[in-house]
PDB file of N, CA and C in Angstrom:
ATOM      1  N   MET A   1      86.003-143.663  79.813  1.00 89.00           N
ATOM      2  CA  MET A   1      86.811-143.535  78.623  1.00 89.00           C
ATOM      3  C   MET A   1      87.987-142.617  78.959  1.00 89.00           C
ATOM      4  N   ASP A   2      89.172-143.007  78.529  1.00 94.00           N
ATOM      5  CA  ASP A   2      90.338-142.168  78.788  1.00 94.00           C
ATOM      6  C   ASP A   2      90.463-141.082  77.713  1.00 94.00           C
ATOM      7  N   ASP A   3      91.330-140.104  77.972  1.00 96.00           N
ATOM      8  CA  ASP A   3      91.482-138.967  77.054  1.00 96.00           C
ATOM      9  C   ASP A   3      91.889-139.378  75.638  1.00 96.00           C
ATOM     10  N   PRO A   4      92.877-140.256  75.449  1.00 96.00           N
ATOM     11  CA  PRO A   4      93.237-140.636  74.078  1.00 96.00           C
ATOM     12  C   PRO A   4      92.086-141.304  73.312  1.00 96.00           C
ATOM     13  N   THR A   5      91.305-142.125  73.989  1.00 96.00           N
ATOM     14  CA  THR A   5      90.162-142.771  73.342  1.00 96.00           C
ATOM     15  C   THR A   5      89.111-141.736  72.961  1.00 96.00           C
ATOM     16  N   TYR A   6      88.830-140.817  73.872  1.00 97.00           N
ATOM     17  CA  TYR A   6      87.877-139.740  73.596  1.00 97.00           C
ATOM     18  C   TYR A   6      88.353-138.900  72.419  1.00 97.00           C
ATOM     19  N   ASN A   7      89.601-138.487  72.438  1.00 97.00           N
ATOM     20  CA  ASN A   7      90.134-137.644  71.371  1.00 97.00           C
ATOM     21  C   ASN A   7      90.052-138.333  70.009  1.00 97.00           C
ATOM     22  N   ALA A   8      90.364-139.621  69.960  1.00 96.00           N
ATOM     23  CA  ALA A   8      90.285-140.368  68.708  1.00 96.00           C
ATOM     24  C   ALA A   8      88.834-140.494  68.237  1.00 96.00           C
ATOM     25  N   ALA A   9      87.915-140.723  69.159  1.00 97.00           N
ATOM     26  CA  ALA A   9      86.502-140.843  68.797  1.00 97.00           C
ATOM     27  C   ALA A   9      85.953-139.531  68.252  1.00 97.00           C
ATOM     28  N   VAL A  10      86.310-138.424  68.899  1.00 97.00           N
ATOM     29  CA  VAL A  10      85.877-137.106  68.426  1.00 97.00           C
ATOM     30  C   VAL A  10      86.480-136.810  67.059  1.00 97.00           C
ATOM     31  N   ALA A  11      87.753-137.076  66.883  1.00 97.00           N
ATOM     32  CA  ALA A  11      88.410-136.832  65.603  1.00 97.00           C
ATOM     33  C   ALA A  11      87.719-137.604  64.482  1.00 97.00           C
ATOM     34  N   ALA A  12      87.300-138.836  64.760  1.00 96.00           N
ATOM     35  CA  ALA A  12      86.607-139.644  63.755  1.00 96.00           C
ATOM     36  C   ALA A  12      85.257-139.027  63.382  1.00 96.00           C
ATOM     37  N   VAL A  13      84.522-138.551  64.377  1.00 97.00           N
ATOM     38  CA  VAL A  13      83.229-137.900  64.108  1.00 97.00           C
ATOM     39  C   VAL A  13      83.452-136.631  63.290  1.00 97.00           C
ATOM     40  N   PHE A  14      84.402-135.813  63.695  1.00 97.00           N
ATOM     41  CA  PHE A  14      84.664-134.557  62.989  1.00 97.00           C
ATOM     42  C   PHE A  14      85.101-134.816  61.547  1.00 97.00           C
ATOM     43  N   LYS A  15      85.953-135.812  61.347  1.00 97.00           N
ATOM     44  CA  LYS A  15      86.414-136.150  59.997  1.00 97.00           C
ATOM     45  C   LYS A  15      85.228-136.576  59.135  1.00 97.00           C
ATOM     46  N   ARG A  16      84.355-137.379  59.703  1.00 96.00           N
ATOM     47  CA  ARG A  16      83.163-137.839  58.982  1.00 96.00           C
ATOM     48  C   ARG A  16      82.265-136.659  58.604  1.00 96.00           C
ATOM     49  N   LEU A  17      82.065-135.727  59.523  1.00 97.00           N
ATOM     50  CA  LEU A  17      81.231-134.552  59.253  1.00 97.00           C
ATOM     51  C   LEU A  17      81.809-133.698  58.140  1.00 97.00           C
ATOM     52  N   VAL A  18      83.091-133.392  58.245  1.00 97.00           N
ATOM     53  CA  VAL A  18      83.723-132.531  57.249  1.00 97.00           C
ATOM     54  C   VAL A  18      83.690-133.195  55.872  1.00 97.00           C
ATOM     55  N   ALA A  19      83.942-134.485  55.804  1.00 97.00           N
ATOM     56  CA  ALA A  19      83.901-135.197  54.521  1.00 97.00           C
ATOM     57  C   ALA A  19      82.493-135.144  53.922  1.00 97.00           C
ATOM     58  N   ALA A  20      81.474-135.304  54.742  1.00 97.00           N
ATOM     59  CA  ALA A  20      80.096-135.257  54.253  1.00 97.00           C
ATOM     60  C   ALA A  20      79.740-133.874  53.725  1.00 97.00           C
ATOM     61  N   VAL A  21      80.149-132.841  54.447  1.00 97.00           N
ATOM     62  CA  VAL A  21      79.866-131.472  54.001  1.00 97.00           C
ATOM     63  C   VAL A  21      80.665-131.156  52.740  1.00 97.00           C
ATOM     64  N   ASP A  22      81.906-131.597  52.672  1.00 96.00           N
ATOM     65  CA  ASP A  22      82.730-131.342  51.492  1.00 96.00           C
ATOM     66  C   ASP A  22      82.157-131.991  50.234  1.00 96.00           C
ATOM     67  N   ALA A  23      81.320-133.015  50.396  1.00 96.00           N
ATOM     68  CA  ALA A  23      80.708-133.691  49.248  1.00 96.00           C
ATOM     69  C   ALA A  23      79.503-132.922  48.699  1.00 96.00           C
ATOM     70  N   VAL A  24      79.094-131.857  49.386  1.00 96.00           N
ATOM     71  CA  VAL A  24      77.937-131.052  48.992  1.00 96.00           C
ATOM     72  C   VAL A  24      78.439-129.762  48.338  1.00 96.00           C
ATOM     73  N   ASP A  25      77.645-129.248  47.421  1.00 95.00           N
ATOM     74  CA  ASP A  25      77.960-127.974  46.758  1.00 95.00           C
ATOM     75  C   ASP A  25      78.251-126.904  47.816  1.00 95.00           C
ATOM     76  N   PRO A  26      79.412-126.250  47.754  1.00 95.00           N
ATOM     77  CA  PRO A  26      79.752-125.242  48.762  1.00 95.00           C
ATOM     78  C   PRO A  26      78.875-123.996  48.714  1.00 95.00           C
ATOM     79  N   ASP A  27      78.035-123.863  47.689  1.00 95.00           N
ATOM     80  CA  ASP A  27      77.063-122.773  47.661  1.00 95.00           C
ATOM     81  C   ASP A  27      75.836-123.096  48.501  1.00 95.00           C
ATOM     82  N   ILE A  28      75.755-124.356  48.996  1.00 96.00           N
ATOM     83  CA  ILE A  28      74.618-124.768  49.824  1.00 96.00           C
ATOM     84  C   ILE A  28      75.011-124.819  51.298  1.00 96.00           C
ATOM     85  N   ILE A  29      76.059-125.593  51.624  1.00 97.00           N
ATOM     86  CA  ILE A  29      76.565-125.643  52.993  1.00 97.00           C
ATOM     87  C   ILE A  29      78.083-125.688  52.952  1.00 97.00           C
ATOM     88  N   GLU A  30      78.677-125.244  54.044  1.00 97.00           N
ATOM     89  CA  GLU A  30      80.131-125.310  54.183  1.00 97.00           C
ATOM     90  C   GLU A  30      80.470-125.614  55.638  1.00 97.00           C
ATOM     91  N   ALA A  31      81.665-126.150  55.831  1.00 97.00           N
ATOM     92  CA  ALA A  31      82.112-126.495  57.188  1.00 97.00           C
ATOM     93  C   ALA A  31      83.437-125.827  57.488  1.00 97.00           C
ATOM     94  N   ASP A  32      83.560-125.336  58.693  1.00 96.00           N
ATOM     95  CA  ASP A  32      84.825-124.839  59.226  1.00 96.00           C
ATOM     96  C   ASP A  32      85.145-125.731  60.415  1.00 96.00           C
ATOM     97  N   ALA A  33      86.391-126.225  60.459  1.00 96.00           N
ATOM     98  CA  ALA A  33      86.744-127.169  61.511  1.00 96.00           C
ATOM     99  C   ALA A  33      88.021-126.768  62.226  1.00 96.00           C
ATOM    100  N   THR A  34      88.021-127.024  63.524  1.00 95.00           N
ATOM    101  CA  THR A  34      89.207-126.944  64.364  1.00 95.00           C
ATOM    102  C   THR A  34      89.242-128.270  65.121  1.00 95.00           C
ATOM    103  N   PRO A  35      90.296-128.540  65.865  1.00 92.00           N
ATOM    104  CA  PRO A  35      90.299-129.788  66.636  1.00 92.00           C
ATOM    105  C   PRO A  35      89.163-129.886  67.674  1.00 92.00           C
ATOM    106  N   ASP A  36      88.585-128.752  68.065  1.00 96.00           N
ATOM    107  CA  ASP A  36      87.547-128.751  69.090  1.00 96.00           C
ATOM    108  C   ASP A  36      86.145-128.425  68.596  1.00 96.00           C
ATOM    109  N   MET A  37      86.010-128.068  67.300  1.00 98.00           N
ATOM    110  CA  MET A  37      84.689-127.643  66.854  1.00 98.00           C
ATOM    111  C   MET A  37      84.556-127.764  65.334  1.00 98.00           C
ATOM    112  N   VAL A  38      83.361-128.151  64.912  1.00 98.00           N
ATOM    113  CA  VAL A  38      82.983-128.089  63.501  1.00 98.00           C
ATOM    114  C   VAL A  38      81.744-127.215  63.433  1.00 98.00           C
ATOM    115  N   THR A  39      81.815-126.180  62.595  1.00 98.00           N
ATOM    116  CA  THR A  39      80.674-125.310  62.363  1.00 98.00           C
ATOM    117  C   THR A  39      80.207-125.538  60.939  1.00 98.00           C
ATOM    118  N   ILE A  40      78.965-125.963  60.797  1.00 98.00           N
ATOM    119  CA  ILE A  40      78.356-126.176  59.486  1.00 98.00           C
ATOM    120  C   ILE A  40      77.401-125.014  59.253  1.00 98.00           C
ATOM    121  N   THR A  41      77.607-124.319  58.133  1.00 97.00           N
ATOM    122  CA  THR A  41      76.806-123.133  57.835  1.00 97.00           C
ATOM    123  C   THR A  41      75.991-123.348  56.567  1.00 97.00           C
ATOM    124  N   ALA A  42      74.699-123.058  56.650  1.00 97.00           N
ATOM    125  CA  ALA A  42      73.841-123.025  55.472  1.00 97.00           C
ATOM    126  C   ALA A  42      74.078-121.676  54.804  1.00 97.00           C
ATOM    127  N   VAL A  43      74.622-121.695  53.612  1.00 96.00           N
ATOM    128  CA  VAL A  43      75.082-120.468  52.960  1.00 96.00           C
ATOM    129  C   VAL A  43      73.937-119.491  52.719  1.00 96.00           C
ATOM    130  N   GLN A  44      72.800-119.972  52.250  1.00 94.00           N
ATOM    131  CA  GLN A  44      71.711-119.086  51.873  1.00 94.00           C
ATOM    132  C   GLN A  44      71.198-118.233  53.035  1.00 94.00           C
ATOM    133  N   ASN A  45      71.001-118.842  54.199  1.00 96.00           N
ATOM    134  CA  ASN A  45      70.421-118.094  55.318  1.00 96.00           C
ATOM    135  C   ASN A  45      71.365-117.914  56.502  1.00 96.00           C
ATOM    136  N   GLN A  46      72.586-118.426  56.376  1.00 96.00           N
ATOM    137  CA  GLN A  46      73.625-118.327  57.410  1.00 96.00           C
ATOM    138  C   GLN A  46      73.272-119.041  58.715  1.00 96.00           C
ATOM    139  N   SER A  47      72.298-119.953  58.674  1.00 96.00           N
ATOM    140  CA  SER A  47      72.004-120.783  59.848  1.00 96.00           C
ATOM    141  C   SER A  47      73.189-121.689  60.125  1.00 96.00           C
ATOM    142  N   LYS A  48      73.441-121.959  61.384  1.00 97.00           N
ATOM    143  CA  LYS A  48      74.607-122.750  61.764  1.00 97.00           C
ATOM    144  C   LYS A  48      74.222-123.954  62.610  1.00 97.00           C
ATOM    145  N   VAL A  49      75.010-125.002  62.437  1.00 98.00           N
ATOM    146  CA  VAL A  49      74.975-126.168  63.314  1.00 98.00           C
ATOM    147  C   VAL A  49      76.381-126.253  63.883  1.00 98.00           C
ATOM    148  N   ILE A  50      76.493-126.231  65.197  1.00 98.00           N
ATOM    149  CA  ILE A  50      77.800-126.226  65.845  1.00 98.00           C
ATOM    150  C   ILE A  50      77.985-127.533  66.608  1.00 98.00           C
ATOM    151  N   VAL A  51      79.083-128.201  66.314  1.00 98.00           N
ATOM    152  CA  VAL A  51      79.440-129.464  66.970  1.00 98.00           C
ATOM    153  C   VAL A  51      80.740-129.188  67.715  1.00 98.00           C
ATOM    154  N   ASN A  52      80.706-129.355  69.027  1.00 97.00           N
ATOM    155  CA  ASN A  52      81.805-128.886  69.861  1.00 97.00           C
ATOM    156  C   ASN A  52      82.212-129.961  70.876  1.00 97.00           C
ATOM    157  N   THR A  53      83.487-130.013  71.182  1.00 97.00           N
ATOM    158  CA  THR A  53      83.944-130.942  72.216  1.00 97.00           C
ATOM    159  C   THR A  53      83.584-130.412  73.602  1.00 97.00           C
ATOM    160  N   GLN A  54      83.388-131.335  74.499  1.00 96.00           N
ATOM    161  CA  GLN A  54      83.229-131.052  75.924  1.00 96.00           C
ATOM    162  C   GLN A  54      84.232-131.973  76.618  1.00 96.00           C
ATOM    163  N   ARG A  55      85.515-131.617  76.497  1.00 95.00           N
ATOM    164  CA  ARG A  55      86.617-132.489  76.916  1.00 95.00           C
ATOM    165  C   ARG A  55      86.558-132.906  78.382  1.00 95.00           C
ATOM    166  N   ALA A  56      86.179-132.005  79.254  1.00 95.00           N
ATOM    167  CA  ALA A  56      86.206-132.313  80.684  1.00 95.00           C
ATOM    168  C   ALA A  56      85.282-133.480  81.055  1.00 95.00           C
ATOM    169  N   VAL A  57      84.190-133.626  80.295  1.00 97.00           N
ATOM    170  CA  VAL A  57      83.223-134.682  80.596  1.00 97.00           C
ATOM    171  C   VAL A  57      83.149-135.730  79.484  1.00 97.00           C
ATOM    172  N   HIS A  58      84.080-135.646  78.525  1.00 98.00           N
ATOM    173  CA  HIS A  58      84.156-136.602  77.409  1.00 98.00           C
ATOM    174  C   HIS A  58      82.839-136.696  76.641  1.00 98.00           C
ATOM    175  N   GLN A  59      82.280-135.544  76.301  1.00 98.00           N
ATOM    176  CA  GLN A  59      81.050-135.487  75.534  1.00 98.00           C
ATOM    177  C   GLN A  59      81.254-134.657  74.264  1.00 98.00           C
ATOM    178  N   ILE A  60      80.271-134.734  73.387  1.00 98.00           N
ATOM    179  CA  ILE A  60      80.163-133.843  72.231  1.00 98.00           C
ATOM    180  C   ILE A  60      78.867-133.073  72.423  1.00 98.00           C
ATOM    181  N   TRP A  61      78.926-131.779  72.182  1.00 98.00           N
ATOM    182  CA  TRP A  61      77.757-130.914  72.305  1.00 98.00           C
ATOM    183  C   TRP A  61      77.384-130.437  70.911  1.00 98.00           C
ATOM    184  N   VAL A  62      76.094-130.470  70.600  1.00 98.00           N
ATOM    185  CA  VAL A  62      75.615-130.017  69.299  1.00 98.00           C
ATOM    186  C   VAL A  62      74.544-128.959  69.504  1.00 98.00           C
ATOM    187  N   ALA A  63      74.722-127.821  68.834  1.00 97.00           N
ATOM    188  CA  ALA A  63      73.723-126.757  68.831  1.00 97.00           C
ATOM    189  C   ALA A  63      73.114-126.687  67.447  1.00 97.00           C
ATOM    190  N   GLY A  64      71.804-126.810  67.390  1.00 95.00           N
ATOM    191  CA  GLY A  64      71.064-126.714  66.142  1.00 95.00           C
ATOM    192  C   GLY A  64      69.588-126.838  66.431  1.00 95.00           C
ATOM    193  N   LYS A  65      68.756-126.372  65.510  1.00 92.00           N
ATOM    194  CA  LYS A  65      67.306-126.432  65.675  1.00 92.00           C
ATOM    195  C   LYS A  65      66.879-125.797  67.000  1.00 92.00           C
ATOM    196  N   SER A  66      67.535-124.698  67.357  1.00 92.00           N
ATOM    197  CA  SER A  66      67.213-123.954  68.585  1.00 92.00           C
ATOM    198  C   SER A  66      67.366-124.790  69.850  1.00 92.00           C
ATOM    199  N   ALA A  67      68.284-125.746  69.813  1.00 94.00           N
ATOM    200  CA  ALA A  67      68.532-126.582  70.993  1.00 94.00           C
ATOM    201  C   ALA A  67      70.016-126.907  71.082  1.00 94.00           C
ATOM    202  N   GLY A  68      70.453-127.242  72.266  1.00 96.00           N
ATOM    203  CA  GLY A  68      71.807-127.723  72.490  1.00 96.00           C
ATOM    204  C   GLY A  68      71.723-129.049  73.229  1.00 96.00           C
ATOM    205  N   ILE A  69      72.361-130.068  72.677  1.00 98.00           N
ATOM    206  CA  ILE A  69      72.287-131.395  73.276  1.00 98.00           C
ATOM    207  C   ILE A  69      73.697-131.936  73.491  1.00 98.00           C
ATOM    208  N   HIS A  70      73.917-132.524  74.657  1.00 98.00           N
ATOM    209  CA  HIS A  70      75.175-133.197  74.965  1.00 98.00           C
ATOM    210  C   HIS A  70      75.040-134.683  74.639  1.00 98.00           C
ATOM    211  N   PHE A  71      76.099-135.240  74.049  1.00 98.00           N
ATOM    212  CA  PHE A  71      76.116-136.650  73.671  1.00 98.00           C
ATOM    213  C   PHE A  71      77.283-137.357  74.343  1.00 98.00           C
ATOM    214  N   THR A  72      77.015-138.567  74.815  1.00 98.00           N
ATOM    215  CA  THR A  72      78.015-139.404  75.464  1.00 98.00           C
ATOM    216  C   THR A  72      78.196-140.663  74.630  1.00 98.00           C
ATOM    217  N   ARG A  73      79.432-141.124  74.528  1.00 97.00           N
ATOM    218  CA  ARG A  73      79.735-142.304  73.719  1.00 97.00           C
ATOM    219  C   ARG A  73      79.398-143.576  74.490  1.00 97.00           C
ATOM    220  N   ALA A  74      78.598-144.428  73.852  1.00 95.00           N
ATOM    221  CA  ALA A  74      78.215-145.709  74.442  1.00 95.00           C
ATOM    222  C   ALA A  74      79.311-146.738  74.198  1.00 95.00           C
ATOM    223  N   SER A  75      79.201-147.865  74.851  1.00 92.00           N
ATOM    224  CA  SER A  75      80.220-148.913  74.724  1.00 92.00           C
ATOM    225  C   SER A  75      80.320-149.469  73.303  1.00 92.00           C
ATOM    226  N   ASP A  76      79.246-149.341  72.507  1.00 93.00           N
ATOM    227  CA  ASP A  76      79.286-149.817  71.120  1.00 93.00           C
ATOM    228  C   ASP A  76      79.857-148.792  70.151  1.00 93.00           C
ATOM    229  N   GLY A  77      80.273-147.626  70.670  1.00 93.00           N
ATOM    230  CA  GLY A  77      80.887-146.592  69.838  1.00 93.00           C
ATOM    231  C   GLY A  77      79.933-145.529  69.345  1.00 93.00           C
ATOM    232  N   GLN A  78      78.628-145.737  69.512  1.00 96.00           N
ATOM    233  CA  GLN A  78      77.667-144.716  69.114  1.00 96.00           C
ATOM    234  C   GLN A  78      77.555-143.667  70.200  1.00 96.00           C
ATOM    235  N   TRP A  79      77.137-142.483  69.799  1.00 98.00           N
ATOM    236  CA  TRP A  79      76.959-141.373  70.726  1.00 98.00           C
ATOM    237  C   TRP A  79      75.463-141.121  70.909  1.00 98.00           C
ATOM    238  N   PHE A  80      75.005-141.063  72.181  1.00 98.00           N
ATOM    239  CA  PHE A  80      73.606-140.803  72.482  1.00 98.00           C
ATOM    240  C   PHE A  80      73.496-139.636  73.464  1.00 98.00           C
ATOM    241  N   ASP A  81      72.334-138.952  73.415  1.00 97.00           N
ATOM    242  CA  ASP A  81      72.124-137.800  74.293  1.00 97.00           C
ATOM    243  C   ASP A  81      72.245-138.214  75.755  1.00 97.00           C
ATOM    244  N   ASP A  82      72.707-137.280  76.557  1.00 96.00           N
ATOM    245  CA  ASP A  82      72.952-137.595  77.969  1.00 96.00           C
ATOM    246  C   ASP A  82      71.696-137.523  78.832  1.00 96.00           C
ATOM    247  N   LYS A  83      70.542-137.263  78.221  1.00 96.00           N
ATOM    248  CA  LYS A  83      69.277-137.244  78.962  1.00 96.00           C
ATOM    249  C   LYS A  83      68.488-138.530  78.730  1.00 96.00           C
ATOM    250  N   ASN A  84      69.129-139.511  78.064  1.00 94.00           N
ATOM    251  CA  ASN A  84      68.527-140.822  77.815  1.00 94.00           C
ATOM    252  C   ASN A  84      67.188-140.743  77.068  1.00 94.00           C
ATOM    253  N   GLN A  85      67.138-139.827  76.081  1.00 95.00           N
ATOM    254  CA  GLN A  85      65.947-139.721  75.247  1.00 95.00           C
ATOM    255  C   GLN A  85      66.094-140.541  73.962  1.00 95.00           C
ATOM    256  N   GLY A  86      67.236-141.207  73.791  1.00 96.00           N
ATOM    257  CA  GLY A  86      67.447-142.042  72.620  1.00 96.00           C
ATOM    258  C   GLY A  86      67.852-141.284  71.369  1.00 96.00           C
ATOM    259  N   ILE A  87      68.310-140.050  71.537  1.00 97.00           N
ATOM    260  CA  ILE A  87      68.727-139.244  70.389  1.00 97.00           C
ATOM    261  C   ILE A  87      70.163-139.611  70.051  1.00 97.00           C
ATOM    262  N   GLU A  88      70.384-140.050  68.820  1.00 98.00           N
ATOM    263  CA  GLU A  88      71.716-140.461  68.370  1.00 98.00           C
ATOM    264  C   GLU A  88      72.392-139.283  67.675  1.00 98.00           C
ATOM    265  N   LEU A  89      73.672-139.114  67.922  1.00 98.00           N
ATOM    266  CA  LEU A  89      74.438-137.953  67.460  1.00 98.00           C
ATOM    267  C   LEU A  89      74.326-137.714  65.959  1.00 98.00           C
ATOM    268  N   ILE A  90      74.664-138.699  65.143  1.00 97.00           N
ATOM    269  CA  ILE A  90      74.690-138.500  63.694  1.00 97.00           C
ATOM    270  C   ILE A  90      73.291-138.183  63.166  1.00 97.00           C
ATOM    271  N   THR A  91      72.284-138.841  63.700  1.00 97.00           N
ATOM    272  CA  THR A  91      70.905-138.554  63.295  1.00 97.00           C
ATOM    273  C   THR A  91      70.536-137.123  63.649  1.00 97.00           C
ATOM    274  N   TRP A  92      70.923-136.687  64.854  1.00 98.00           N
ATOM    275  CA  TRP A  92      70.610-135.320  65.292  1.00 98.00           C
ATOM    276  C   TRP A  92      71.322-134.298  64.409  1.00 98.00           C
ATOM    277  N   ILE A  93      72.572-134.521  64.107  1.00 97.00           N
ATOM    278  CA  ILE A  93      73.298-133.583  63.246  1.00 97.00           C
ATOM    279  C   ILE A  93      72.633-133.523  61.873  1.00 97.00           C
ATOM    280  N   ARG A  94      72.302-134.683  61.305  1.00 97.00           N
ATOM    281  CA  ARG A  94      71.635-134.720  60.001  1.00 97.00           C
ATOM    282  C   ARG A  94      70.330-133.919  60.052  1.00 97.00           C
ATOM    283  N   ASP A  95      69.529-134.106  61.111  1.00 97.00           N
ATOM    284  CA  ASP A  95      68.269-133.374  61.249  1.00 97.00           C
ATOM    285  C   ASP A  95      68.508-131.869  61.363  1.00 97.00           C
ATOM    286  N   CYS A  96      69.526-131.494  62.105  1.00 97.00           N
ATOM    287  CA  CYS A  96      69.846-130.070  62.264  1.00 97.00           C
ATOM    288  C   CYS A  96      70.279-129.443  60.938  1.00 97.00           C
ATOM    289  N   VAL A  97      71.093-130.154  60.183  1.00 97.00           N
ATOM    290  CA  VAL A  97      71.557-129.644  58.889  1.00 97.00           C
ATOM    291  C   VAL A  97      70.376-129.512  57.934  1.00 97.00           C
ATOM    292  N   THR A  98      69.476-130.493  57.934  1.00 97.00           N
ATOM    293  CA  THR A  98      68.283-130.419  57.079  1.00 97.00           C
ATOM    294  C   THR A  98      67.434-129.214  57.459  1.00 97.00           C
ATOM    295  N   ALA A  99      67.234-128.993  58.747  1.00 96.00           N
ATOM    296  CA  ALA A  99      66.438-127.856  59.200  1.00 96.00           C
ATOM    297  C   ALA A  99      67.090-126.537  58.799  1.00 96.00           C
ATOM    298  N   ALA A 100      68.410-126.472  58.833  1.00 96.00           N
ATOM    299  CA  ALA A 100      69.117-125.236  58.517  1.00 96.00           C
ATOM    300  C   ALA A 100      69.196-124.971  57.013  1.00 96.00           C
ATOM    301  N   SER A 101      69.383-126.043  56.231  1.00 96.00           N
ATOM    302  CA  SER A 101      69.702-125.842  54.809  1.00 96.00           C
ATOM    303  C   SER A 101      68.680-126.422  53.834  1.00 96.00           C
ATOM    304  N   GLY A 102      67.827-127.326  54.303  1.00 95.00           N
ATOM    305  CA  GLY A 102      66.877-127.964  53.411  1.00 95.00           C
ATOM    306  C   GLY A 102      67.425-129.179  52.689  1.00 95.00           C
ATOM    307  N   ILE A 103      68.682-129.526  52.910  1.00 94.00           N
ATOM    308  CA  ILE A 103      69.265-130.721  52.276  1.00 94.00           C
ATOM    309  C   ILE A 103      69.468-131.811  53.309  1.00 94.00           C
ATOM    310  N   GLU A 104      69.511-133.043  52.828  1.00 93.00           N
ATOM    311  CA  GLU A 104      69.808-134.156  53.722  1.00 93.00           C
ATOM    312  C   GLU A 104      71.273-134.522  53.561  1.00 93.00           C
ATOM    313  N   LEU A 105      72.025-134.342  54.592  1.00 93.00           N
ATOM    314  CA  LEU A 105      73.451-134.654  54.593  1.00 93.00           C
ATOM    315  C   LEU A 105      73.648-136.166  54.665  1.00 93.00           C
ATOM    316  N   THR A 106      74.478-136.701  53.789  1.00 92.00           N
ATOM    317  CA  THR A 106      74.763-138.130  53.797  1.00 92.00           C
ATOM    318  C   THR A 106      75.948-138.377  54.714  1.00 92.00           C
ATOM    319  N   LEU A 107      75.663-139.018  55.843  1.00 87.00           N
ATOM    320  CA  LEU A 107      76.702-139.294  56.834  1.00 87.00           C
ATOM    321  C   LEU A 107      76.885-140.789  57.002  1.00 87.00           C
TER     322      LEU A 107
END
């Protein structure tokens, strides 16, 4: 994947995340975004889910649930963990947000 394709794919994921968080009561979760990172914070306990670019290797890294996982974009446009465990990016983020805040994020 070339840099422009990677950048557009990441921007789409980040936009989707921020829109989903913005649809939730800001007293429950909130998102802070930059072009390279989205931090989702559970307001009550300050737990965080961090979604970060890994530009050099064209991956997205997610920290949550006491783990950090790298995701690579497949030819069908979905992102899967780079250890071939079948973990899909959006599902993992949703699980991390639920673990941090107790809510299920609609993505």
